[in-house]
mmCIF file with all atom_site columns, C-alpha atoms in Angstrom:
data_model
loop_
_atom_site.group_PDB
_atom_site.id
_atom_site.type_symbol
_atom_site.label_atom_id
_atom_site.label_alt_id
_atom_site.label_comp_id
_atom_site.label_asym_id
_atom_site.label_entity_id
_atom_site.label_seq_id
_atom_site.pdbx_PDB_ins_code
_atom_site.Cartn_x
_atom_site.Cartn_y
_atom_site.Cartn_z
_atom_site.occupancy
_atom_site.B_iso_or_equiv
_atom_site.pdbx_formal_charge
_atom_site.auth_seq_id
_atom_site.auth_comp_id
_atom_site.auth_asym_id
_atom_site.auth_atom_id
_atom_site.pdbx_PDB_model_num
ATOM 1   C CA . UNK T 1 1   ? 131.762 -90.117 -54.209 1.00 0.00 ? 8   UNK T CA 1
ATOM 2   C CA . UNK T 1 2   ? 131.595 -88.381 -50.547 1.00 0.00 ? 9   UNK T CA 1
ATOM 3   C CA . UNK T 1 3   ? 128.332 -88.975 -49.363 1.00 0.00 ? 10  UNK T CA 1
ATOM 4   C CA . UNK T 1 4   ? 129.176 -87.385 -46.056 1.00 0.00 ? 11  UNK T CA 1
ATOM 5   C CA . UNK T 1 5   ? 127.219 -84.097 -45.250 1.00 0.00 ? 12  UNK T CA 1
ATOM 6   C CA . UNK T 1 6   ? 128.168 -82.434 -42.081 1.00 0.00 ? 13  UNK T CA 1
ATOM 7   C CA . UNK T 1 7   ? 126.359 -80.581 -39.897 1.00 0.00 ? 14  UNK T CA 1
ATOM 8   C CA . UNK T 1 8   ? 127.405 -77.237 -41.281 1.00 0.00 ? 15  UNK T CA 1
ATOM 9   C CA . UNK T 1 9   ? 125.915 -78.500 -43.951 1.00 0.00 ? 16  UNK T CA 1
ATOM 10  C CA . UNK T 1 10  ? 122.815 -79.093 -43.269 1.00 0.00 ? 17  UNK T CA 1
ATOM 11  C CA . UNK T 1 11  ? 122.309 -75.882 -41.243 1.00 0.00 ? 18  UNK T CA 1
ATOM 12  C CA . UNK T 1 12  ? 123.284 -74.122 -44.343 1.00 0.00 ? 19  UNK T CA 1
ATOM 13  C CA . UNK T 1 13  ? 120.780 -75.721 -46.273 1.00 0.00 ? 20  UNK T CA 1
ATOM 14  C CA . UNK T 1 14  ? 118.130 -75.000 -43.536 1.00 0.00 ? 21  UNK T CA 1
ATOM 15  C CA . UNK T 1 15  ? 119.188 -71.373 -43.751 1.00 0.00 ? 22  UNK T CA 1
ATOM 16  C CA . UNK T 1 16  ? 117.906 -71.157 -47.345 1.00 0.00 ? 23  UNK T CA 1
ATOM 17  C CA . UNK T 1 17  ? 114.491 -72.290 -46.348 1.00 0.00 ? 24  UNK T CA 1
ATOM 18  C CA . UNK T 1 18  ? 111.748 -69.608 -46.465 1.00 0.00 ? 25  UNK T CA 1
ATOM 19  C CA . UNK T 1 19  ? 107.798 -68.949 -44.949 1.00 0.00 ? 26  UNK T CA 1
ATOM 20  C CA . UNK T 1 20  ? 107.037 -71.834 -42.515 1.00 0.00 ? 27  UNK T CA 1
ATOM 21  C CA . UNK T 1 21  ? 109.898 -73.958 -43.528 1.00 0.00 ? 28  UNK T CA 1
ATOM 22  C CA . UNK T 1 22  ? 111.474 -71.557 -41.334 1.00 0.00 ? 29  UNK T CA 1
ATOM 23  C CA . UNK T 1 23  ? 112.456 -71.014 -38.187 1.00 0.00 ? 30  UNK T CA 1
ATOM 24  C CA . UNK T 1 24  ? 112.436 -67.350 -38.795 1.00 0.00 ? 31  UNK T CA 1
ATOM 25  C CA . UNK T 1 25  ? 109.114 -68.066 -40.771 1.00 0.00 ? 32  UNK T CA 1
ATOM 26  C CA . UNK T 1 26  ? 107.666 -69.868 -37.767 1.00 0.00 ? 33  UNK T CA 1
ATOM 27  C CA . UNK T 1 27  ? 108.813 -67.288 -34.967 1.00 0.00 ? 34  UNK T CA 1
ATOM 28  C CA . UNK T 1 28  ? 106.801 -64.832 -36.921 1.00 0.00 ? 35  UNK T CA 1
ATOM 29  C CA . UNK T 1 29  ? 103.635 -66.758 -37.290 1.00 0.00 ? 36  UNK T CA 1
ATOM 30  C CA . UNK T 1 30  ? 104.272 -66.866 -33.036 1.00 0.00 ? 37  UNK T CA 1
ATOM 31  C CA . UNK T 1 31  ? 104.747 -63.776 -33.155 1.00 0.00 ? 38  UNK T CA 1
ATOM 32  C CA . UNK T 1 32  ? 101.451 -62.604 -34.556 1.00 0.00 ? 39  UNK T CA 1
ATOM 33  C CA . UNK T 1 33  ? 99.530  -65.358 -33.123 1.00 0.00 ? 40  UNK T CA 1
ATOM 34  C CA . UNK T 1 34  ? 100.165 -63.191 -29.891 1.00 0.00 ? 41  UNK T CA 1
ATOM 35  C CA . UNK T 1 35  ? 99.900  -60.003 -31.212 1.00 0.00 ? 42  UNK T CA 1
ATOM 36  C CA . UNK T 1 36  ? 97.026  -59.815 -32.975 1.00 0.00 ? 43  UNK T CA 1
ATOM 37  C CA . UNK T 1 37  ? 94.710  -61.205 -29.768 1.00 0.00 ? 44  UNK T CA 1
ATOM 38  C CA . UNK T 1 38  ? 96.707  -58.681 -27.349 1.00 0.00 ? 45  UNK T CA 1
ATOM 39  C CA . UNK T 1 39  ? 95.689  -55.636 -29.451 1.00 0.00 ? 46  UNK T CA 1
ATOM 40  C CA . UNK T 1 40  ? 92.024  -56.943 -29.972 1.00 0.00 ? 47  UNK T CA 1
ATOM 41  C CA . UNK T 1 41  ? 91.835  -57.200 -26.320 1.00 0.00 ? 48  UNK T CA 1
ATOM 42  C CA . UNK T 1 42  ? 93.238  -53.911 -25.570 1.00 0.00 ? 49  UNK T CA 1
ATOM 43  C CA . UNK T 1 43  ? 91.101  -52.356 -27.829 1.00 0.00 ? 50  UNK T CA 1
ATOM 44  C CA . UNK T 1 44  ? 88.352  -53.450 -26.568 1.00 0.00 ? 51  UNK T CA 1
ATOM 45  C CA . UNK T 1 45  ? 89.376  -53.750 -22.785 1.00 0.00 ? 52  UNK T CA 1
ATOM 46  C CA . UNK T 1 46  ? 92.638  -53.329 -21.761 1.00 0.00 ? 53  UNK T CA 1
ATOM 47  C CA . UNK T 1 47  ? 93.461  -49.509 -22.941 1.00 0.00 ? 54  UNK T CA 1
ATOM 48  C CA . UNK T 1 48  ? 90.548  -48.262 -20.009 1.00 0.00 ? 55  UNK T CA 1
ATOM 49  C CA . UNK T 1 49  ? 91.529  -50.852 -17.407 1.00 0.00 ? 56  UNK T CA 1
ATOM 50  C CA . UNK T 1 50  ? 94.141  -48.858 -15.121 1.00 0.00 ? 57  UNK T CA 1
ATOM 51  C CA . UNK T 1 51  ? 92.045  -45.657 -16.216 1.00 0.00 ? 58  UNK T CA 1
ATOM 52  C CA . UNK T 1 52  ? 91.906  -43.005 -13.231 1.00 0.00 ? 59  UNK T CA 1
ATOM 53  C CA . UNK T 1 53  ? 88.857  -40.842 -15.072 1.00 0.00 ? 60  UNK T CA 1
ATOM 54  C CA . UNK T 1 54  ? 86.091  -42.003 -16.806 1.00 0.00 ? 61  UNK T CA 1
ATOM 55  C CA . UNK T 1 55  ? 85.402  -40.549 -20.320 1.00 0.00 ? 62  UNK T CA 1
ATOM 56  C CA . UNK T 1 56  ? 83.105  -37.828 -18.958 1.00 0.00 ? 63  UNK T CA 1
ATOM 57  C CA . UNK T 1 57  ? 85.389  -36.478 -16.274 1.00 0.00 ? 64  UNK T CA 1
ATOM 58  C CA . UNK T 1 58  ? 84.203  -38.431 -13.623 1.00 0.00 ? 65  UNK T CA 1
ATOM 59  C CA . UNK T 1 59  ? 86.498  -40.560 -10.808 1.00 0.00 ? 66  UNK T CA 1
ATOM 60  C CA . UNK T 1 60  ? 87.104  -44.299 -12.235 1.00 0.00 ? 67  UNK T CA 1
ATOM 61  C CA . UNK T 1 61  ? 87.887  -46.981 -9.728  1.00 0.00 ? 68  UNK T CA 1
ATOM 62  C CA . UNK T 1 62  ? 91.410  -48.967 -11.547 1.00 0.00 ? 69  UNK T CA 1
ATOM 63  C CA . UNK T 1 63  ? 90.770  -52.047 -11.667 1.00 0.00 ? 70  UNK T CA 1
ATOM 64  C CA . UNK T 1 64  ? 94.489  -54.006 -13.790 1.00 0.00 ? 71  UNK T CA 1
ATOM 65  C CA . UNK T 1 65  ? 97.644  -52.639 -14.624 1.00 0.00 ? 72  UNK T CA 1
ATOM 66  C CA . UNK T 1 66  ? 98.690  -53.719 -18.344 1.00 0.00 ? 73  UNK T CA 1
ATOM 67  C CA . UNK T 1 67  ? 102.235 -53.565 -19.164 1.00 0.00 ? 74  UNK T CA 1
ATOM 68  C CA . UNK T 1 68  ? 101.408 -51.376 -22.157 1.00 0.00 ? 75  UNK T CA 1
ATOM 69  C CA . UNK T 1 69  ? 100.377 -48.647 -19.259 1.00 0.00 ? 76  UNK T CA 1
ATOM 70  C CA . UNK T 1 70  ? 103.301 -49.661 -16.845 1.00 0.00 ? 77  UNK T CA 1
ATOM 71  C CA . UNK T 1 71  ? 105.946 -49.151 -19.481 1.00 0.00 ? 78  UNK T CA 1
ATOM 72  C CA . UNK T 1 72  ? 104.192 -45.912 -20.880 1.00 0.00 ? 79  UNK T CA 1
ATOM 73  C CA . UNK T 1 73  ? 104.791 -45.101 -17.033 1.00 0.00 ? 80  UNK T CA 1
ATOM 74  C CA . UNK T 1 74  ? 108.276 -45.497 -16.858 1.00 0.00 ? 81  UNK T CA 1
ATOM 75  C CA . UNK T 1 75  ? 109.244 -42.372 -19.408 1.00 0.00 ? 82  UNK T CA 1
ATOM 76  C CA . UNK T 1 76  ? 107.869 -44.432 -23.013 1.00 0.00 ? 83  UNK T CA 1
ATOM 77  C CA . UNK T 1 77  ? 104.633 -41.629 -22.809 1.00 0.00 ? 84  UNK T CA 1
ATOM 78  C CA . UNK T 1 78  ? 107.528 -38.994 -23.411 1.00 0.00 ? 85  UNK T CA 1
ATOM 79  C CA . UNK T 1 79  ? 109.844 -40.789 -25.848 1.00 0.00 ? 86  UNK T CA 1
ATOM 80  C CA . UNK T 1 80  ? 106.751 -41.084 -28.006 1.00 0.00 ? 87  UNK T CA 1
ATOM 81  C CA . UNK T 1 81  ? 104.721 -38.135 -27.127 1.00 0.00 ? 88  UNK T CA 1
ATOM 82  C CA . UNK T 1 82  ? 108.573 -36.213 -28.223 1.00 0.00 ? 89  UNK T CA 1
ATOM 83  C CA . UNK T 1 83  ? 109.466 -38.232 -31.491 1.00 0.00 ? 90  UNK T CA 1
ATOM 84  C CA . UNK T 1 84  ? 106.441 -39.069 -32.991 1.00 0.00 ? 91  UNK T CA 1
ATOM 85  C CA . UNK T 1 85  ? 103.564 -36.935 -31.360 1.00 0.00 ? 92  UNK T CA 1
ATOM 86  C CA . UNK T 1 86  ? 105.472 -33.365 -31.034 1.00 0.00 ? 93  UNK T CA 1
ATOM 87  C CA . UNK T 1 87  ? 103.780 -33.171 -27.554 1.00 0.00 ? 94  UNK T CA 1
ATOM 88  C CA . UNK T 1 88  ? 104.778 -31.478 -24.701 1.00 0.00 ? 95  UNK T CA 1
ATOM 89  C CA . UNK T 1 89  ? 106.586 -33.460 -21.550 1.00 0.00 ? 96  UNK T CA 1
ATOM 90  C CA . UNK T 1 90  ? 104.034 -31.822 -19.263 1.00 0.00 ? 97  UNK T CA 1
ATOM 91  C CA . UNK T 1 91  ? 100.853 -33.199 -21.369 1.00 0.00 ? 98  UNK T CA 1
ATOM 92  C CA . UNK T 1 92  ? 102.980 -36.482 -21.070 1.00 0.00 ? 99  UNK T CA 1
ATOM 93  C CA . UNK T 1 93  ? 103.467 -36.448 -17.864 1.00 0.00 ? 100 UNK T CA 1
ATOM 94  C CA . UNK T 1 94  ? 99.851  -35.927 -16.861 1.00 0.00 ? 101 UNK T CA 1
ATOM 95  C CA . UNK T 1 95  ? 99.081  -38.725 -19.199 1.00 0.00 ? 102 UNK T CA 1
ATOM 96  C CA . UNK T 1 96  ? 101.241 -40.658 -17.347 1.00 0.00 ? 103 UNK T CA 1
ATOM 97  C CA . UNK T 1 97  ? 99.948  -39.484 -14.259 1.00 0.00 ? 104 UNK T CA 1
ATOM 98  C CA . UNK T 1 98  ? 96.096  -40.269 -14.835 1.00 0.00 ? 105 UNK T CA 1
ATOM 99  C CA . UNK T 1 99  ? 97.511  -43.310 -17.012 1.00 0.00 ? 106 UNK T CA 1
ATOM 100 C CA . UNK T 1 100 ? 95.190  -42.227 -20.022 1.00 0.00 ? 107 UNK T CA 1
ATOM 101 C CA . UNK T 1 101 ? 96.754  -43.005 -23.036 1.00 0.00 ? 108 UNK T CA 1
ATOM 102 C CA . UNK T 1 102 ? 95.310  -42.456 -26.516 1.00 0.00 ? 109 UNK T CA 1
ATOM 103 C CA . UNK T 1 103 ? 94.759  -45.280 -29.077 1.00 0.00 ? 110 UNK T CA 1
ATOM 104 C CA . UNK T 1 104 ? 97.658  -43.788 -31.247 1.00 0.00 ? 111 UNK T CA 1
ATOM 105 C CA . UNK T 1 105 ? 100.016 -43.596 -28.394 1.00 0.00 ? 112 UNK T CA 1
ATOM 106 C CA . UNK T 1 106 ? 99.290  -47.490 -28.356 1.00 0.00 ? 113 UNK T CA 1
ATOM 107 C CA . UNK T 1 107 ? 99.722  -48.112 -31.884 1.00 0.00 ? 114 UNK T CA 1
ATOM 108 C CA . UNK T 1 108 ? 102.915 -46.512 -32.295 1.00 0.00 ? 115 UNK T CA 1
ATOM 109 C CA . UNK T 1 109 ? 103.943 -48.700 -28.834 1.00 0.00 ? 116 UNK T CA 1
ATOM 110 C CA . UNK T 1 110 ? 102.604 -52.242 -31.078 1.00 0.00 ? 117 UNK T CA 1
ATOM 111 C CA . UNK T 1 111 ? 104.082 -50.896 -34.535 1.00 0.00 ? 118 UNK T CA 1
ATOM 112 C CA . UNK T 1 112 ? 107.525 -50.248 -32.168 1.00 0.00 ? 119 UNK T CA 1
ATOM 113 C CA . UNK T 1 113 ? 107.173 -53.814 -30.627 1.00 0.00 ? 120 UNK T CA 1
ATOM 114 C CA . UNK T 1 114 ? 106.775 -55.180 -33.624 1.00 0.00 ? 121 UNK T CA 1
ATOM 115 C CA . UNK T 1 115 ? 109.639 -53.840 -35.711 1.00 0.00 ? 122 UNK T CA 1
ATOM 116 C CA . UNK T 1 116 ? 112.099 -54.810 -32.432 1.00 0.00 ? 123 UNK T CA 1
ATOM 117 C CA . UNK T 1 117 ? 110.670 -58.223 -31.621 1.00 0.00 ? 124 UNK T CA 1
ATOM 118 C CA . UNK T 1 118 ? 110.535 -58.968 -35.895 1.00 0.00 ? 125 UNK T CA 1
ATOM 119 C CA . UNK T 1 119 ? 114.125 -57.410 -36.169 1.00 0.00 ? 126 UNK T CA 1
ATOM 120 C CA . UNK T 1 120 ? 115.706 -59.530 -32.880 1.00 0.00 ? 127 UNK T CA 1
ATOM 121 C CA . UNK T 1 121 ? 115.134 -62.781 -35.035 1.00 0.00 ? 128 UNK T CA 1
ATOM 122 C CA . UNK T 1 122 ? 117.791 -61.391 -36.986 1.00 0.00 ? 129 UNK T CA 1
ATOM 123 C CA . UNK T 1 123 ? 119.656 -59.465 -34.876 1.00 0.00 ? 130 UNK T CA 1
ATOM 124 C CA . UNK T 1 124 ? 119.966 -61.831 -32.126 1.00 0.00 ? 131 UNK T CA 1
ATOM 125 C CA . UNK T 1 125 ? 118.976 -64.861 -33.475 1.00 0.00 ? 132 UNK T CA 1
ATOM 126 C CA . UNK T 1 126 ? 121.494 -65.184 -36.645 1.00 0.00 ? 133 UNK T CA 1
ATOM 127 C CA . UNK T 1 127 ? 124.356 -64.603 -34.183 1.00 0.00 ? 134 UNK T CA 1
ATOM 128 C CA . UNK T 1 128 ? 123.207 -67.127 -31.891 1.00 0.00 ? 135 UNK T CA 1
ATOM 129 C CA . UNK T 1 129 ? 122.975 -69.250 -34.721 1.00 0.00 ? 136 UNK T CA 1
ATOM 130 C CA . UNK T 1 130 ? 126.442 -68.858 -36.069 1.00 0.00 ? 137 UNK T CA 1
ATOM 131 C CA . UNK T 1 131 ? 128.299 -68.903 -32.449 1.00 0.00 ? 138 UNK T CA 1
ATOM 132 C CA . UNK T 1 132 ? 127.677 -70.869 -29.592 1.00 0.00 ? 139 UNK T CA 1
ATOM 133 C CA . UNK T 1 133 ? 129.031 -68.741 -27.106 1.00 0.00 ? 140 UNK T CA 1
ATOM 134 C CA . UNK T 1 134 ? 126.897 -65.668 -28.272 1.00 0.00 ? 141 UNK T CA 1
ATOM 135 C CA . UNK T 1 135 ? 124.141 -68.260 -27.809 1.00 0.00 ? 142 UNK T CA 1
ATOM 136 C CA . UNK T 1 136 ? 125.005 -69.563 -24.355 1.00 0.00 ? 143 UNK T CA 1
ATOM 137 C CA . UNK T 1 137 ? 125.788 -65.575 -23.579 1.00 0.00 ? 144 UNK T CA 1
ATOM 138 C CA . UNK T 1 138 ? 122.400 -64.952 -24.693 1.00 0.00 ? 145 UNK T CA 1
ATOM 139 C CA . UNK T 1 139 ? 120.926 -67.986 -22.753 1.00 0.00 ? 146 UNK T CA 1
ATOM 140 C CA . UNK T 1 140 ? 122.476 -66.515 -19.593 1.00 0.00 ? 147 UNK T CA 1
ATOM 141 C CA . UNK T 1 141 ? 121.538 -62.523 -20.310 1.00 0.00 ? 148 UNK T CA 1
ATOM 142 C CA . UNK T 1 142 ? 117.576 -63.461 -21.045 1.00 0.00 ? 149 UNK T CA 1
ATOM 143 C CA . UNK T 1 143 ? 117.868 -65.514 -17.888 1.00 0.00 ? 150 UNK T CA 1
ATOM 144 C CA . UNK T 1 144 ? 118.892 -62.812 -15.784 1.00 0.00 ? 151 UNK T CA 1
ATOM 145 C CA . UNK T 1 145 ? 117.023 -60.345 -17.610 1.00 0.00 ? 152 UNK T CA 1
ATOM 146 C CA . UNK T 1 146 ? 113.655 -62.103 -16.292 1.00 0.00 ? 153 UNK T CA 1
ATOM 147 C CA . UNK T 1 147 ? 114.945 -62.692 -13.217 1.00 0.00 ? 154 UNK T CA 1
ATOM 148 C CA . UNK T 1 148 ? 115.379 -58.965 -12.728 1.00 0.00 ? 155 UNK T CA 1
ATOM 149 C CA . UNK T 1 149 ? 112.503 -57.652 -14.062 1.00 0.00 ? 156 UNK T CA 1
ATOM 150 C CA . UNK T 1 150 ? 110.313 -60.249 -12.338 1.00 0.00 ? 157 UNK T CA 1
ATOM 151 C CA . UNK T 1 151 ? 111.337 -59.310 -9.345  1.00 0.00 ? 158 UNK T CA 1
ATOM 152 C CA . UNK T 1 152 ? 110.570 -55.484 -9.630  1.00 0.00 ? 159 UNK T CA 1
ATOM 153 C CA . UNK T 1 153 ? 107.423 -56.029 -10.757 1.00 0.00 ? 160 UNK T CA 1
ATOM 154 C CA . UNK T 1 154 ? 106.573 -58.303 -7.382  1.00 0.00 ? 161 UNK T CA 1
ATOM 155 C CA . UNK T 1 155 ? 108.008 -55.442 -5.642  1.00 0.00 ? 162 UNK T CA 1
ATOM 156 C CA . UNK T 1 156 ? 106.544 -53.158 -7.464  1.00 0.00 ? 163 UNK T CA 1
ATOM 157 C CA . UNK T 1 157 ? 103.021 -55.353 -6.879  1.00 0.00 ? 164 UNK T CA 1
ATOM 158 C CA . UNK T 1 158 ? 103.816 -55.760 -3.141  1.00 0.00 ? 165 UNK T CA 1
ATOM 159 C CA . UNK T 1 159 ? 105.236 -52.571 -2.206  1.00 0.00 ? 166 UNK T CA 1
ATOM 160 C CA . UNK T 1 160 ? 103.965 -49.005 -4.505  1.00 0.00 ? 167 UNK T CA 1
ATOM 161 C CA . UNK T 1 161 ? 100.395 -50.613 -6.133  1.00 0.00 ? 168 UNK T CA 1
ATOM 162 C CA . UNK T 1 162 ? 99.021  -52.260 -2.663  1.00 0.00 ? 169 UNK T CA 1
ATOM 163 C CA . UNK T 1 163 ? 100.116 -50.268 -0.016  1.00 0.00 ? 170 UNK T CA 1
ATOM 164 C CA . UNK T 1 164 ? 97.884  -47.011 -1.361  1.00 0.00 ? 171 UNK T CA 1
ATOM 165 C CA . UNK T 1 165 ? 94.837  -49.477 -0.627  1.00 0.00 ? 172 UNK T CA 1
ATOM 166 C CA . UNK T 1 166 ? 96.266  -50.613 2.415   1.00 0.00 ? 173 UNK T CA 1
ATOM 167 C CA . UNK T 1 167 ? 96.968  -47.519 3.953   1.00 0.00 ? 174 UNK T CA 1
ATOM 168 C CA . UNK T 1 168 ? 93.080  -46.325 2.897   1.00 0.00 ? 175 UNK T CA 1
ATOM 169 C CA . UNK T 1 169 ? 91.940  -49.680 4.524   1.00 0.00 ? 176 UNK T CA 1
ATOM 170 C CA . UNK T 1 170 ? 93.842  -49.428 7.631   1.00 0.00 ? 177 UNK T CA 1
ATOM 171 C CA . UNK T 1 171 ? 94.067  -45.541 7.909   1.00 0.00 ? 178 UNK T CA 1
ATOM 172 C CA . UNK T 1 172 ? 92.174  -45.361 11.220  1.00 0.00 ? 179 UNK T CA 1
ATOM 173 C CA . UNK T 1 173 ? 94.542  -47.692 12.933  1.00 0.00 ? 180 UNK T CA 1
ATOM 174 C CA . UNK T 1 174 ? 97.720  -45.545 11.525  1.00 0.00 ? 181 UNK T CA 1
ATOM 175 C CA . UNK T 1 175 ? 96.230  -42.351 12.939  1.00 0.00 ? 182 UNK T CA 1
ATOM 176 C CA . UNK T 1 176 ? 95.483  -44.233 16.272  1.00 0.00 ? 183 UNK T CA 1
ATOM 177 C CA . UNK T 1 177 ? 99.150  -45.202 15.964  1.00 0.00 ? 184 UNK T CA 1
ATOM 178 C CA . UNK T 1 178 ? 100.657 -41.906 14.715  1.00 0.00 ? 185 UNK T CA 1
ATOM 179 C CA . UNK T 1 179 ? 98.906  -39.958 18.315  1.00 0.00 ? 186 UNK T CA 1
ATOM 180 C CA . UNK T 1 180 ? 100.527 -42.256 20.250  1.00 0.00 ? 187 UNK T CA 1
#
């Protein structure tokens, strides 16, 4: 009698565990732990923060970016107002432009996150699973990826969203400067 279990073993038995006994199980409960909260709060904050008109028309000081309205910014407004919206690229674009976005522009963006982030446990995190390099290449790629993306948004913060109230704050001393 071979009392011996391997690893393999073991991790096969875990893989046969379901709801919280999960990992899988567990990532989701994670998952919607930060979901739910993030829609409540743009729903009732978030969607009019970066707003450039008020309701009525009138001029609306911005006051926060979200990243739901920065990645609507960087073509998503299109992709969805195109598939799922059958709206034109120039009502996108002025969307875009006066970043007002509709509440069903923002649930198709959530029920899109969802279905990726749900679908990578599987995707991405059975591989990594099964094959250590695939895991270590993974390690390496989200690494990077954050890295990246980090640092356009601090340029992004330091160089395109500030310097349009710097140059309003300091536009007498440019124009001194400019007649020079």
């Amino acid at each position: 009698l071979d009392l011996h279990i391997s690893t393999y073993d073991v991790c096969s038995l875990e893989k046969q565990k379901q709801g919280l006994d999960s990992v899988v199980g567990n990532a989701v409960v994670l998952y919607l732990l930060w979901w739910l909260p993030y829609v409540c709060f743009m729903l009732l904050f978030g969607i009019d923060l970066p707003k450039k008109f008020k309701y009525d028309g009138t001029p609306n000081n911005p006051k926060w970016d979200t990243v739901f309205h920065s990645t609507m910014r960087q073509g998503t407004c299109i992709l969805i107002g195109k598939v799922f919206r059958g709206r034109s690229k120039r009502d996108s674009l002025q969307q875009m432009e006066e970043n007002n976005f509709d509440l069903i522009d923002f649930f198709i963006y959530m029920a899109l996150h969802m279905v990726a982030a749900l679908s990578s446990f599987y995707v991405i995190g059975y591989p990594c699973f099964e094959r250590q390099e695939f895991h270590l290449f993974m390690l390496v790629f989200v690494a990077w990826l954050a890295v990246t993306r980090g640092a356009s948004r601090y340029t992004y913060y330091t160089t395109k969203m500030y310097s349009r109230a710097l140059r309003k704050e300091f536009a007498g001393v440019l124009d001194e400067t400019k007649q020079k």
